Short mmCIF file of C-alpha atoms in Angstrom, two decimals:
data_model
loop_
_atom_site.label_atom_id
_atom_site.label_comp_id
_atom_site.label_asym_id
_atom_site.label_seq_id
_atom_site.Cartn_x
_atom_site.Cartn_y
_atom_site.Cartn_z
CA UNK A 1339 -192.52 1.16 -83.71
CA UNK A 1340 -190.42 -1.73 -84.72
CA UNK A 1341 -188.07 -0.30 -87.56
CA UNK A 1342 -184.99 0.82 -85.14
CA UNK A 1343 -184.63 3.87 -86.97
CA UNK A 1344 -187.82 4.79 -85.68
CA UNK A 1345 -187.50 3.55 -82.00
CA UNK A 1346 -183.99 5.47 -81.65
CA UNK A 1347 -185.45 8.84 -82.63
CA UNK A 1348 -188.39 8.14 -80.26
CA UNK A 1349 -185.26 7.55 -77.66
CA UNK A 1350 -183.44 10.21 -78.95
CA UNK A 1351 -186.14 12.56 -78.75
CA UNK A 1352 -187.00 11.87 -75.50
CA UNK A 1353 -183.62 12.15 -73.97
CA UNK A 1354 -183.07 15.32 -75.31
CA UNK A 1355 -186.65 16.94 -74.34
CA UNK A 1356 -185.45 16.96 -70.70
CA UNK A 1357 -182.70 19.33 -71.49
CA UNK A 1358 -185.00 22.15 -72.41
CA UNK A 1359 -185.31 25.12 -70.12
CA UNK A 1360 -187.73 25.73 -67.46
CA UNK A 1361 -191.42 27.26 -67.79
CA UNK A 1362 -190.28 28.83 -64.24
CA UNK A 1363 -190.41 32.72 -65.47
CA UNK A 1364 -192.43 31.93 -68.63
CA UNK A 1365 -195.87 33.40 -68.21
CA UNK A 1366 -194.56 36.44 -66.33
CA UNK A 1367 -191.97 36.65 -69.15
CA UNK A 1368 -194.73 36.64 -71.64
CA UNK A 1369 -196.74 39.36 -69.85
CA UNK A 1370 -193.88 41.04 -69.59
CA UNK A 1371 -193.89 41.53 -72.89
CA UNK A 1372 -197.22 42.11 -73.52
CA UNK A 1373 -197.15 45.09 -71.07
CA UNK A 1374 -194.27 45.88 -73.12
CA UNK A 1375 -196.06 45.68 -76.33
CA UNK A 1376 -199.60 47.73 -74.63
CA UNK A 1377 -196.94 50.28 -73.28
CA UNK A 1378 -195.37 50.48 -76.99
CA UNK A 1379 -198.78 51.31 -78.63
CA UNK A 1380 -199.81 53.42 -76.37
CA UNK A 1381 -196.44 55.49 -76.55
CA UNK A 1382 -197.27 54.83 -80.89
CA UNK A 1383 -200.76 56.50 -80.31
CA UNK A 1384 -199.47 59.32 -78.47
CA UNK A 1385 -196.40 59.70 -80.64
CA UNK A 1386 -198.65 60.08 -84.00
CA UNK A 1387 -201.29 62.21 -82.04
CA UNK A 1388 -198.30 64.39 -80.89
CA UNK A 1389 -197.19 64.30 -84.52
CA UNK A 1390 -200.89 65.23 -85.98
CA UNK A 1391 -200.90 68.54 -83.13
CA UNK A 1392 -197.48 69.09 -84.93
CA UNK A 1393 -198.55 69.06 -88.04
CA UNK A 1394 -201.81 70.69 -87.53
CA UNK A 1395 -200.10 73.63 -85.42
CA UNK A 1396 -197.41 73.82 -88.37
CA UNK A 1397 -200.02 74.39 -90.91
CA UNK A 1398 -201.72 76.75 -89.26
CA UNK A 1399 -198.10 78.63 -88.26
CA UNK A 1400 -197.97 78.76 -92.05
CA UNK A 1401 -201.19 80.03 -92.56
CA UNK A 1402 -200.82 83.11 -90.32
CA UNK A 1403 -197.12 83.19 -89.48
CA UNK A 1404 -197.49 83.25 -86.27
CA UNK A 1405 -195.05 81.57 -83.27
CA UNK A 1406 -195.53 78.33 -82.16
CA UNK A 1407 -196.21 78.09 -78.84
CA UNK A 1408 -193.48 76.28 -76.70
CA UNK A 1409 -193.90 72.95 -75.59
CA UNK A 1410 -195.82 71.65 -72.81
CA UNK A 1411 -193.75 70.44 -69.90
CA UNK A 1412 -193.07 66.67 -69.74
CA UNK A 1413 -196.20 65.36 -67.64
CA UNK A 1414 -195.90 62.18 -65.38
CA UNK A 1415 -196.95 59.26 -66.68
CA UNK A 1416 -200.98 58.79 -66.30
CA UNK A 1417 -201.61 55.61 -64.60
CA UNK A 1418 -204.99 54.04 -65.46
CA UNK A 1419 -207.97 55.56 -63.99
CA UNK A 1420 -208.60 54.24 -60.69
CA UNK A 1421 -205.14 53.53 -60.33
CA UNK A 1422 -202.00 54.87 -59.05
CA UNK A 1423 -198.58 54.38 -59.21
CA UNK A 1424 -196.27 53.27 -56.17
CA UNK A 1425 -192.75 53.66 -56.37
CA UNK A 1426 -189.36 51.45 -53.87
CA UNK A 1427 -185.68 51.56 -54.81
CA UNK A 1428 -185.60 51.43 -58.24
CA UNK A 1429 -189.17 49.90 -59.36
CA UNK A 1430 -192.56 51.64 -60.04
CA UNK A 1431 -195.74 49.60 -60.03
CA UNK A 1432 -199.45 50.70 -61.16
CA UNK A 1433 -201.71 49.73 -57.91
CA UNK A 1434 -205.87 50.14 -57.80
CA UNK A 1435 -206.56 53.19 -55.49
CA UNK A 1436 -207.99 50.85 -52.91
CA UNK A 1437 -204.37 49.35 -52.55
CA UNK A 1438 -202.62 51.71 -49.54
CA UNK A 1439 -199.14 51.59 -48.00
CA UNK A 1440 -199.06 49.13 -44.99
CA UNK A 1441 -196.80 47.47 -43.39
CA UNK A 1442 -198.02 43.83 -43.96
CA UNK A 1443 -195.73 41.68 -45.42
CA UNK A 1444 -194.94 37.90 -46.63
CA UNK A 1445 -193.95 37.57 -43.44
CA UNK A 1446 -197.94 36.07 -43.02
CA UNK A 1447 -197.81 34.56 -39.77
CA UNK A 1448 -196.13 37.48 -38.25
CA UNK A 1449 -198.78 39.83 -38.21
CA UNK A 1450 -201.33 39.98 -35.39
CA UNK A 1451 -204.74 40.99 -37.59
CA UNK A 1452 -205.51 41.09 -41.15
CA UNK A 1453 -205.47 45.06 -42.88
CA UNK A 1454 -208.84 46.29 -43.55
CA UNK A 1455 -208.08 46.01 -47.30
CA UNK A 1456 -205.33 45.49 -49.90
CA UNK A 1457 -202.25 46.87 -49.11
CA UNK A 1458 -198.64 47.94 -50.57
CA UNK A 1459 -196.03 46.65 -48.59
CA UNK A 1460 -192.05 47.50 -48.11
CA UNK A 1461 -189.40 46.47 -46.68
CA UNK A 1462 -188.85 49.04 -43.07
CA UNK A 1463 -186.22 50.07 -41.60
CA UNK A 1464 -188.03 49.20 -38.01
CA UNK A 1465 -187.60 46.27 -36.38
CA UNK A 1466 -189.61 43.05 -38.20
CA UNK A 1467 -190.39 40.76 -35.30
CA UNK A 1468 -189.63 37.65 -37.39
CA UNK A 1469 -189.59 34.66 -35.02
CA UNK A 1470 -191.60 31.65 -35.36
CA UNK A 1471 -192.69 33.11 -38.96
CA UNK A 1472 -193.80 30.59 -41.50
CA UNK A 1473 -193.36 30.88 -45.49
CA UNK A 1474 -196.48 29.21 -46.39
CA UNK A 1475 -199.72 31.36 -47.12
CA UNK A 1476 -202.07 31.54 -44.29
CA UNK A 1477 -205.79 30.80 -44.10
CA UNK A 1478 -207.96 31.61 -46.93
CA UNK A 1479 -209.68 33.70 -44.10
CA UNK A 1480 -206.61 35.67 -43.07
CA UNK A 1481 -205.26 35.82 -46.61
CA UNK A 1482 -205.48 40.03 -48.07
CA UNK A 1483 -204.39 41.24 -51.65
CA UNK A 1484 -201.24 42.78 -51.69
CA UNK A 1485 -198.14 43.66 -53.41
CA UNK A 1486 -195.18 43.51 -51.81
CA UNK A 1487 -191.38 45.28 -52.58
CA UNK A 1488 -188.65 42.92 -51.23
CA UNK A 1489 -185.57 41.66 -52.68
CA UNK A 1490 -184.02 38.25 -53.08
CA UNK A 1491 -187.73 37.06 -55.11
CA UNK A 1492 -188.18 34.00 -56.47
CA UNK A 1493 -189.52 34.94 -59.85
CA UNK A 1494 -192.38 32.92 -61.77
CA UNK A 1495 -196.06 32.47 -60.83
CA UNK A 1496 -197.46 30.12 -57.95
CA UNK A 1497 -200.58 28.83 -57.07
CA UNK A 1498 -201.40 29.80 -53.06
CA UNK A 1499 -204.68 27.51 -53.26
CA UNK A 1500 -208.32 28.49 -53.23
CA UNK A 1501 -208.15 30.91 -56.57
CA UNK A 1502 -204.87 32.72 -54.80
CA UNK A 1503 -201.74 33.81 -57.16
CA UNK A 1504 -198.75 34.59 -56.04
CA UNK A 1505 -196.40 36.47 -59.20
CA UNK A 1506 -193.06 37.90 -58.71
CA UNK A 1507 -191.00 39.66 -61.14
CA UNK A 1508 -187.36 40.67 -60.24
CA UNK A 1509 -185.21 43.37 -61.91
CA UNK A 1510 -181.60 43.12 -60.42
CA UNK A 1511 -181.57 43.35 -56.48
CA UNK A 1512 -185.28 44.16 -56.21
CA UNK A 1513 -188.50 42.77 -57.26
CA UNK A 1514 -192.08 42.93 -56.63
CA UNK A 1515 -194.77 40.34 -55.43
CA UNK A 1516 -198.37 40.66 -56.35
CA UNK A 1517 -200.09 38.08 -54.13
CA UNK A 1518 -204.20 38.06 -54.80
CA UNK A 1519 -207.07 36.25 -56.11
CA UNK A 1520 -207.93 38.45 -58.85
CA UNK A 1521 -205.94 37.23 -61.75
CA UNK A 1522 -206.69 40.16 -63.89
CA UNK A 1523 -205.27 42.94 -60.94
CA UNK A 1524 -202.55 40.61 -60.76
CA UNK A 1525 -201.66 41.04 -64.35
CA UNK A 1526 -202.36 44.54 -64.70
CA UNK A 1527 -199.49 45.04 -61.85
CA UNK A 1528 -197.18 43.03 -63.14
CA UNK A 1529 -196.99 44.45 -65.85
CA UNK A 1530 -196.84 48.23 -65.20
CA UNK A 1531 -193.76 46.87 -62.86
CA UNK A 1532 -190.81 48.86 -64.45
CA UNK A 1533 -187.64 50.15 -63.49
CA UNK A 1534 -187.18 53.64 -62.91
CA UNK A 1535 -184.84 55.38 -65.15
CA UNK A 1536 -184.47 58.75 -64.36
CA UNK A 1537 -187.20 59.51 -62.18
CA UNK A 1538 -190.24 58.06 -61.14
CA UNK A 1539 -194.12 58.75 -61.89
CA UNK A 1540 -193.70 61.33 -59.39
CA UNK A 1541 -190.56 63.07 -60.80
CA UNK A 1542 -188.46 61.06 -57.98
CA UNK A 1543 -184.84 59.47 -58.68
CA UNK A 1544 -184.28 56.74 -56.80
CA UNK A 1545 -181.73 58.52 -54.44
CA UNK A 1546 -180.80 61.57 -53.37
CA UNK A 1547 -177.70 63.39 -52.24
CA UNK A 1548 -179.14 64.53 -48.89
CA UNK A 1549 -179.07 60.68 -48.20
CA UNK A 1550 -176.41 59.66 -45.92
CA UNK A 1551 -175.21 63.36 -45.56
CA UNK A 1552 -176.94 65.27 -42.73
CA UNK A 1553 -175.17 68.05 -43.51
CA UNK A 1554 -176.47 68.58 -46.84
CA UNK A 1555 -178.64 71.26 -47.57
CA UNK A 1556 -180.64 72.59 -51.01
CA UNK A 1557 -178.50 74.53 -52.84
CA UNK A 1558 -180.61 76.33 -55.67
CA UNK A 1559 -183.84 78.85 -55.66
CA UNK A 1560 -184.70 81.45 -53.30
CA UNK A 1561 -186.07 79.76 -50.36
CA UNK A 1562 -189.97 79.09 -50.11
CA UNK A 1563 -190.78 82.49 -48.96
CA UNK A 1564 -189.96 83.57 -52.47
CA UNK A 1565 -191.95 81.15 -54.39
CA UNK A 1566 -195.21 82.48 -54.71
CA UNK A 1567 -198.02 80.40 -54.53
CA UNK A 1568 -197.75 76.23 -54.06
CA UNK A 1569 -199.06 74.64 -57.45
CA UNK A 1570 -197.54 71.42 -56.86
CA UNK A 1571 -195.09 69.60 -54.48
CA UNK A 1572 -192.90 66.18 -55.22
CA UNK A 1573 -192.95 64.25 -52.29
CA UNK A 1574 -189.96 61.91 -52.69
CA UNK A 1575 -188.91 59.50 -49.08
CA UNK A 1576 -185.61 58.04 -48.93
CA UNK A 1577 -184.21 55.88 -46.30
CA UNK A 1578 -181.79 58.10 -44.34
CA UNK A 1579 -178.18 56.05 -45.11
CA UNK A 1580 -177.14 54.13 -47.68
CA UNK A 1581 -174.43 52.56 -48.93
CA UNK A 1582 -172.98 51.18 -52.36
CA UNK A 1583 -173.77 47.73 -51.66
CA UNK A 1584 -177.47 48.49 -51.18
CA UNK A 1585 -180.45 49.22 -53.57
CA UNK A 1586 -180.94 52.55 -54.23
CA UNK A 1587 -182.67 54.41 -51.13
CA UNK A 1588 -185.71 55.62 -52.40
CA UNK A 1589 -188.74 54.57 -50.28
CA UNK A 1590 -192.10 56.04 -51.79
CA UNK A 1591 -193.02 58.82 -53.75
CA UNK A 1592 -196.31 60.98 -54.57
CA UNK A 1593 -197.56 64.50 -55.32
CA UNK A 1594 -200.03 66.83 -53.76
CA UNK A 1595 -201.46 69.35 -55.95
CA UNK A 1596 -204.42 72.16 -56.26
CA UNK A 1597 -205.35 73.32 -52.85
CA UNK A 1598 -203.23 70.34 -51.32
CA UNK A 1599 -200.16 71.71 -52.38
CA UNK A 1600 -201.41 75.45 -51.78
CA UNK A 1601 -202.63 74.78 -48.41
CA UNK A 1602 -198.82 72.89 -47.61
CA UNK A 1603 -197.27 75.86 -49.26
CA UNK A 1604 -198.69 78.36 -47.21
CA UNK A 1605 -198.16 76.02 -43.91
CA UNK A 1606 -194.73 75.85 -44.60
CA UNK A 1607 -193.96 79.43 -45.00
CA UNK A 1608 -195.96 80.31 -41.71
CA UNK A 1609 -193.93 77.02 -39.69
CA UNK A 1610 -191.79 79.09 -37.16
CA UNK A 1611 -188.11 79.04 -37.81
CA UNK A 1612 -185.58 77.08 -35.45
CA UNK A 1613 -183.11 79.69 -34.04
CA UNK A 1614 -179.69 79.03 -34.69
CA UNK A 1615 -180.55 75.64 -36.75
CA UNK A 1616 -178.65 77.32 -40.04
CA UNK A 1617 -177.93 73.61 -40.48
CA UNK A 1618 -178.52 70.49 -39.20
CA UNK A 1619 -176.50 68.52 -36.93
CA UNK A 1620 -175.47 65.11 -38.37
CA UNK A 1621 -174.03 64.58 -34.29
CA UNK A 1622 -177.12 63.16 -32.30
CA UNK A 1623 -175.33 60.55 -30.34
CA UNK A 1624 -177.15 57.69 -28.20
CA UNK A 1625 -177.19 59.78 -25.32
CA UNK A 1626 -179.91 61.71 -26.97
CA UNK A 1627 -181.66 58.64 -27.50
CA UNK A 1628 -181.86 58.94 -31.24
CA UNK A 1629 -181.52 56.28 -33.70
CA UNK A 1630 -179.94 58.45 -36.69
CA UNK A 1631 -179.22 55.03 -38.73
CA UNK A 1632 -183.26 54.37 -38.37
CA UNK A 1633 -184.11 57.70 -40.17
CA UNK A 1634 -186.12 58.29 -42.82
CA UNK A 1635 -185.77 61.26 -45.01
CA UNK A 1636 -188.09 63.80 -47.21
CA UNK A 1637 -187.41 65.59 -49.71
CA UNK A 1638 -189.57 68.10 -50.94
CA UNK A 1639 -189.60 69.90 -54.79
CA UNK A 1640 -192.05 72.61 -54.38
CA UNK A 1641 -193.40 73.95 -57.51
CA UNK A 1642 -194.65 77.74 -57.67
CA UNK A 1643 -195.87 81.09 -59.53
CA UNK A 1644 -192.29 82.39 -58.91
CA UNK A 1645 -190.25 79.07 -59.24
CA UNK A 1646 -189.33 75.68 -57.66
CA UNK A 1647 -187.63 75.29 -54.37
CA UNK A 1648 -186.22 72.03 -52.67
CA UNK A 1649 -186.81 71.05 -49.27
CA UNK A 1650 -185.27 68.56 -47.17
CA UNK A 1651 -186.70 67.36 -43.87
CA UNK A 1652 -185.28 64.84 -40.99
CA UNK A 1653 -186.59 62.65 -38.93
CA UNK A 1654 -184.23 61.55 -36.46
CA UNK A 1655 -185.77 61.07 -32.86
CA UNK A 1656 -184.43 64.05 -31.64
CA UNK A 1657 -182.06 66.96 -32.47
CA UNK A 1658 -182.18 67.09 -36.44
CA UNK A 1659 -186.09 67.22 -37.21
CA UNK A 1660 -187.64 70.14 -39.21
CA UNK A 1661 -187.93 71.49 -42.99
CA UNK A 1662 -184.81 72.75 -44.46
CA UNK A 1663 -185.18 75.32 -47.53
CA UNK A 1664 -181.17 76.11 -47.48
CA UNK A 1665 -181.94 79.03 -46.01
CA UNK A 1666 -183.77 78.27 -43.12
CA UNK A 1667 -184.63 75.73 -41.13
CA UNK A 1668 -188.64 75.50 -40.07
CA UNK A 1669 -190.14 73.65 -37.16
CA UNK A 1670 -192.25 70.63 -38.10
CA UNK A 1671 -195.66 71.74 -37.90
CA UNK A 1672 -199.12 69.32 -38.49
CA UNK A 1673 -200.38 71.23 -41.32
CA UNK A 1674 -197.45 70.71 -43.33
CA UNK A 1675 -196.44 67.32 -42.45
CA UNK A 1676 -199.77 65.36 -42.25
CA UNK A 1677 -200.51 66.06 -45.36
CA UNK A 1678 -197.18 64.68 -46.69
CA UNK A 1679 -197.42 61.78 -44.98
CA UNK A 1680 -200.81 60.86 -45.61
CA UNK A 1681 -200.09 61.06 -49.04
CA UNK A 1682 -197.04 58.80 -48.97
CA UNK A 1683 -199.28 56.41 -47.08
CA UNK A 1684 -196.71 56.32 -44.43
CA UNK A 1685 -198.26 57.06 -40.83
CA UNK A 1686 -195.15 54.88 -39.64
CA UNK A 1687 -192.37 57.17 -41.57
CA UNK A 1688 -192.75 59.67 -38.39
CA UNK A 1689 -190.53 58.65 -35.24
CA UNK A 1690 -192.67 57.86 -32.06
CA UNK A 1691 -191.72 61.28 -30.64
CA UNK A 1692 -192.95 62.96 -33.26
CA UNK A 1693 -196.07 61.19 -33.61
CA UNK A 1694 -198.59 63.73 -31.44
CA UNK A 1695 -197.96 66.05 -34.80
CA UNK A 1696 -200.19 63.76 -36.73
CA UNK A 1697 -202.80 63.57 -34.06
CA UNK B 716 -206.00 21.10 -70.69
CA UNK B 717 -209.34 20.34 -70.63
CA UNK B 718 -212.01 23.19 -70.08
CA UNK B 719 -214.22 23.09 -67.45
CA UNK B 720 -217.58 22.04 -69.38
CA UNK B 721 -217.37 24.22 -72.53
CA UNK B 722 -215.83 27.02 -71.09
CA UNK B 723 -212.07 27.78 -72.76
CA UNK B 724 -209.64 27.55 -70.66
CA UNK B 725 -207.96 30.97 -68.94
CA UNK B 726 -204.82 32.10 -70.87
CA UNK B 727 -202.49 31.97 -67.95
CA UNK B 728 -203.84 28.70 -66.77
CA UNK B 729 -203.11 26.92 -69.64
CA UNK B 730 -199.59 28.39 -70.16
CA UNK B 731 -199.34 27.16 -66.95
CA UNK B 732 -200.34 24.16 -67.52
CA UNK B 733 -198.88 23.70 -71.18
CA UNK B 734 -195.80 25.96 -70.35
CA UNK B 735 -193.33 23.30 -69.94
CA UNK B 736 -194.25 21.15 -72.96
CA UNK B 737 -194.28 23.71 -75.30
CA UNK B 738 -190.90 24.51 -74.37
CA UNK B 739 -189.51 20.64 -75.06
CA UNK B 740 -191.06 21.27 -78.15
CA UNK B 741 -189.78 24.34 -79.28
CA UNK B 742 -186.22 22.92 -78.05
CA UNK B 743 -186.78 19.80 -79.82
CA UNK B 744 -187.30 21.49 -83.15
CA UNK B 745 -184.79 24.82 -82.20
CA UNK B 746 -182.41 22.83 -80.58
CA UNK B 747 -181.32 25.90 -78.76
CA UNK B 748 -182.65 26.57 -75.07
CA UNK B 749 -182.40 30.10 -75.53
CA UNK B 750 -184.46 29.93 -79.20
CA UNK B 751 -186.74 27.74 -77.63
CA UNK B 752 -187.88 30.10 -74.76
CA UNK B 753 -187.76 32.86 -77.75
CA UNK B 754 -189.86 31.19 -80.41
CA UNK B 755 -192.71 29.85 -77.26
CA UNK B 756 -192.55 33.53 -75.69
CA UNK B 757 -193.26 34.86 -79.31
CA UNK B 758 -196.08 32.48 -80.19
CA UNK B 759 -197.88 33.03 -76.33
CA UNK B 760 -197.69 36.37 -77.34
CA UNK B 761 -199.19 35.77 -80.41
CA UNK B 762 -201.96 33.83 -79.70
CA UNK B 763 -202.86 36.16 -76.33
CA UNK B 764 -204.79 38.96 -78.20
CA UNK B 765 -206.66 35.69 -79.95
CA UNK B 766 -207.26 34.16 -77.49
CA UNK B 767 -210.72 34.33 -77.35
CA UNK B 768 -211.17 32.74 -80.98
CA UNK B 769 -208.32 30.17 -80.80
CA UNK B 770 -208.96 28.86 -76.82
CA UNK B 771 -210.93 26.24 -77.94
CA UNK B 772 -207.85 24.59 -79.42
CA UNK B 773 -205.09 26.42 -78.63
CA UNK B 774 -201.99 23.81 -78.80
CA UNK B 775 -202.30 23.86 -82.52
CA UNK B 776 -202.61 27.19 -83.22
CA UNK B 777 -199.45 28.08 -80.51
CA UNK B 778 -197.35 24.72 -81.86
CA UNK B 779 -197.69 25.94 -85.42
CA UNK B 780 -196.59 29.78 -84.60
CA UNK B 781 -193.45 27.77 -83.13
CA UNK B 782 -192.53 26.18 -85.99
CA UNK B 783 -193.53 28.77 -88.64
CA UNK B 784 -191.47 30.93 -85.99
CA UNK B 785 -188.25 28.73 -86.91
CA UNK B 786 -188.89 29.11 -90.66
CA UNK B 787 -189.62 32.66 -90.70
CA UNK B 788 -187.80 34.12 -94.08
CA UNK B 789 -185.18 35.85 -92.68
CA UNK B 790 -184.05 33.00 -90.52
CA UNK B 791 -184.33 30.96 -94.11
CA UNK B 792 -182.18 33.45 -95.44
CA UNK B 793 -179.46 32.87 -92.92
CA UNK B 794 -180.11 29.42 -91.55
CA UNK B 795 -179.97 27.54 -95.13
CA UNK B 796 -177.46 25.17 -93.47
CA UNK B 797 -177.02 23.58 -89.70
CA UNK B 798 -173.95 22.25 -88.73
CA UNK B 799 -174.21 19.01 -87.90
CA UNK B 800 -171.13 17.00 -86.57
CA UNK B 801 -168.90 14.36 -88.52
CA UNK B 802 -171.50 11.48 -88.97
CA UNK B 803 -168.32 9.21 -88.73
CA UNK B 804 -167.48 10.57 -85.05
CA UNK B 805 -170.59 9.70 -83.39
CA UNK B 806 -170.58 6.14 -83.45
CA UNK B 807 -167.56 5.92 -81.29
CA UNK B 808 -168.63 4.52 -78.23
CA UNK B 809 -168.16 1.39 -76.17
CA UNK B 810 -170.18 -2.07 -76.60
CA UNK B 811 -173.73 -2.94 -75.48
CA UNK B 812 -176.32 0.21 -74.15
CA UNK B 813 -173.09 2.88 -75.02
CA UNK B 814 -173.76 1.95 -78.48
CA UNK B 815 -177.26 2.17 -78.21
CA UNK B 816 -176.82 5.75 -76.25
CA UNK B 817 -174.23 6.66 -78.92
CA UNK B 818 -176.57 5.96 -81.67
CA UNK B 819 -179.39 7.73 -79.88
CA UNK B 820 -177.03 10.92 -79.58
CA UNK B 821 -176.27 10.45 -83.13
CA UNK B 822 -180.03 10.33 -84.27
CA UNK B 823 -179.78 13.72 -82.61
CA UNK B 824 -177.49 15.26 -84.40
CA UNK B 825 -178.46 14.12 -87.68
CA UNK B 826 -181.72 15.63 -86.86
CA UNK B 827 -180.33 18.85 -87.31
CA UNK B 828 -179.68 18.24 -90.76
CA UNK B 829 -183.51 18.13 -91.62
CA UNK B 830 -185.39 20.87 -92.90
CA UNK B 831 -187.28 22.35 -90.47
CA UNK B 832 -191.12 20.91 -91.62
CA UNK B 833 -189.33 17.68 -91.54
CA UNK B 834 -187.86 17.96 -88.38
CA UNK B 835 -191.39 19.11 -86.70
CA UNK B 836 -193.20 16.67 -88.14
CA UNK B 837 -190.55 13.90 -86.84
CA UNK B 838 -190.87 15.87 -83.36
CA UNK B 839 -194.71 15.78 -83.62
CA UNK B 840 -194.77 11.56 -84.47
CA UNK B 841 -192.19 10.23 -82.28
CA UNK B 842 -191.98 12.69 -79.15
CA UNK B 843 -195.63 14.07 -79.02
CA UNK B 844 -197.17 10.53 -80.44
CA UNK B 845 -200.03 12.70 -82.47
CA UNK B 846 -201.69 11.50 -85.67
CA UNK B 847 -201.06 11.99 -88.63
CA UNK B 848 -203.82 14.22 -89.18
CA UNK B 849 -203.58 16.55 -86.11
CA UNK B 850 -199.58 17.35 -87.48
CA UNK B 851 -200.89 18.38 -90.93
CA UNK B 852 -203.20 20.42 -88.88
CA UNK B 853 -200.40 21.91 -86.99
CA UNK B 854 -198.11 21.94 -89.85
CA UNK B 855 -200.66 23.65 -92.04
CA UNK B 856 -200.55 20.66 -94.88
CA UNK B 857 -202.37 17.77 -95.97
CA UNK B 858 -201.81 14.18 -93.67
CA UNK B 859 -200.27 13.14 -96.80
CA UNK B 860 -197.39 15.36 -97.10
CA UNK B 861 -196.53 14.64 -93.18
CA UNK B 862 -196.38 11.08 -94.14
CA UNK B 863 -194.00 11.87 -97.00
CA UNK B 864 -192.20 14.19 -94.86
CA UNK B 865 -191.22 11.98 -92.41
CA UNK B 866 -190.59 9.24 -95.24
CA UNK B 867 -188.32 11.13 -96.28
CA UNK B 868 -186.83 12.57 -93.02
CA UNK B 869 -186.17 8.35 -91.76
CA UNK B 870 -185.25 7.45 -95.52
CA UNK B 871 -182.39 10.43 -94.41
CA UNK B 872 -181.61 9.40 -91.45
CA UNK B 873 -181.13 5.61 -92.44
CA UNK B 874 -178.65 6.77 -95.25
CA UNK B 875 -176.86 8.80 -92.81
CA UNK B 876 -176.92 5.99 -90.21
CA UNK B 877 -175.58 3.50 -92.46
CA UNK B 878 -172.77 5.19 -94.18
CA UNK B 879 -171.73 6.24 -90.46
CA UNK B 880 -171.54 2.71 -89.99
CA UNK B 881 -169.68 2.08 -93.27
CA UNK B 882 -167.25 4.55 -91.88
CA UNK B 883 -166.91 3.04 -88.62
CA UNK B 884 -166.21 -0.42 -90.54
#
């Protein structure tokens, strides 16, 4: 390359190539777009199917001159077979059913033992031992696949050696990180990650008026006693308190249906009323051994034969416990509490003082 | 990225390995960081469903997508002309290596005036160092067309550079 123009050209291109954008998030961005495209195609297929059904219904109506049936209520976004939704703050992801909630996290070296199987981790309101925590991945024998919701994540794909990869996707302040040696599973989880707009797959909003207001009570419905047989229960778990500069307080969500929902509904009706507890007291004190700021709350929405009813339950370590449907506060009982806590896979949700209810 | 044995490379592994290189190539073609990211993502999204067919040589396919994305029909309509700085102001630099640096920068500016295919041919030859046959495969033309494109591009650059030198005298 003796031509000065060619030399200049090569030099100029080499110099300016260094100004190219980084590939840090390229793979994640591509998979986000692929995921979006898949979802759009699914939605498009659904729209076409609906259009076909609507056309058929219209045709039948035209022939029979009968009134078309009212549209079915919106359904929960269906996860892939063998997968389920997990939510945290304003993000939801799909994970395999074998991935269960747990406290295992990126604080690898802080754990005393390896979980039995893949987990879904969330920042908890409890104490996290951080002394001597390291940021490096543990030895392969101690690794376990997990998804972990977290703050201040660095988006991107990171090789962790021995075929293990960590991939993080961030939505504003909150993100999700997936760590596994199964690339297909990692991709499917990351592709499914999405912001919760309105409500999540279980019908839970990222926040609730019950959060930060210990005196808030459900205002609609005629009470649990008047709603007939319970068909389904949405379970939304929130941090007990929040502030303007914190991400939305949704911690986890789930749904009970069928016999499980009916049994919980019956057990709730049968739970004894707490006398003189028309309203929760927000004035629990340190002297009573309570840590209100550490509490989490449950907001349940029960759907029954005769209507819907919201029920809020707080789990401060003393005093303010029970199920409140706005008309009556009922005692916490195992037949109600255990299926609900099991559904959201959060046994640590219950303060130690109430753990006996789960035994 | 060389695949293990005869097996084609995995998409994720290939993108992780080649992503930075593709972005540099796209940036040299598009001369815009955002646009470079966009066309590389477009190319990879297009490549993903065809991976089993193109995995034996994904480089050529993806780079062809990048070049074509930059000369798609609607963009041709709206981007017939690329603004470049007045050549007369590009050479105003000090002596010695500063002049060479200014000349290199002038070349970069002037590259913007080249049609996209000519620019792509120039990048593939002078940045990627590819032989004419491979450039031809990426650009979807013959090797002789590649040579002619590069010849025209160089002639254009020489003309503009010499005219800028005239202005500076």
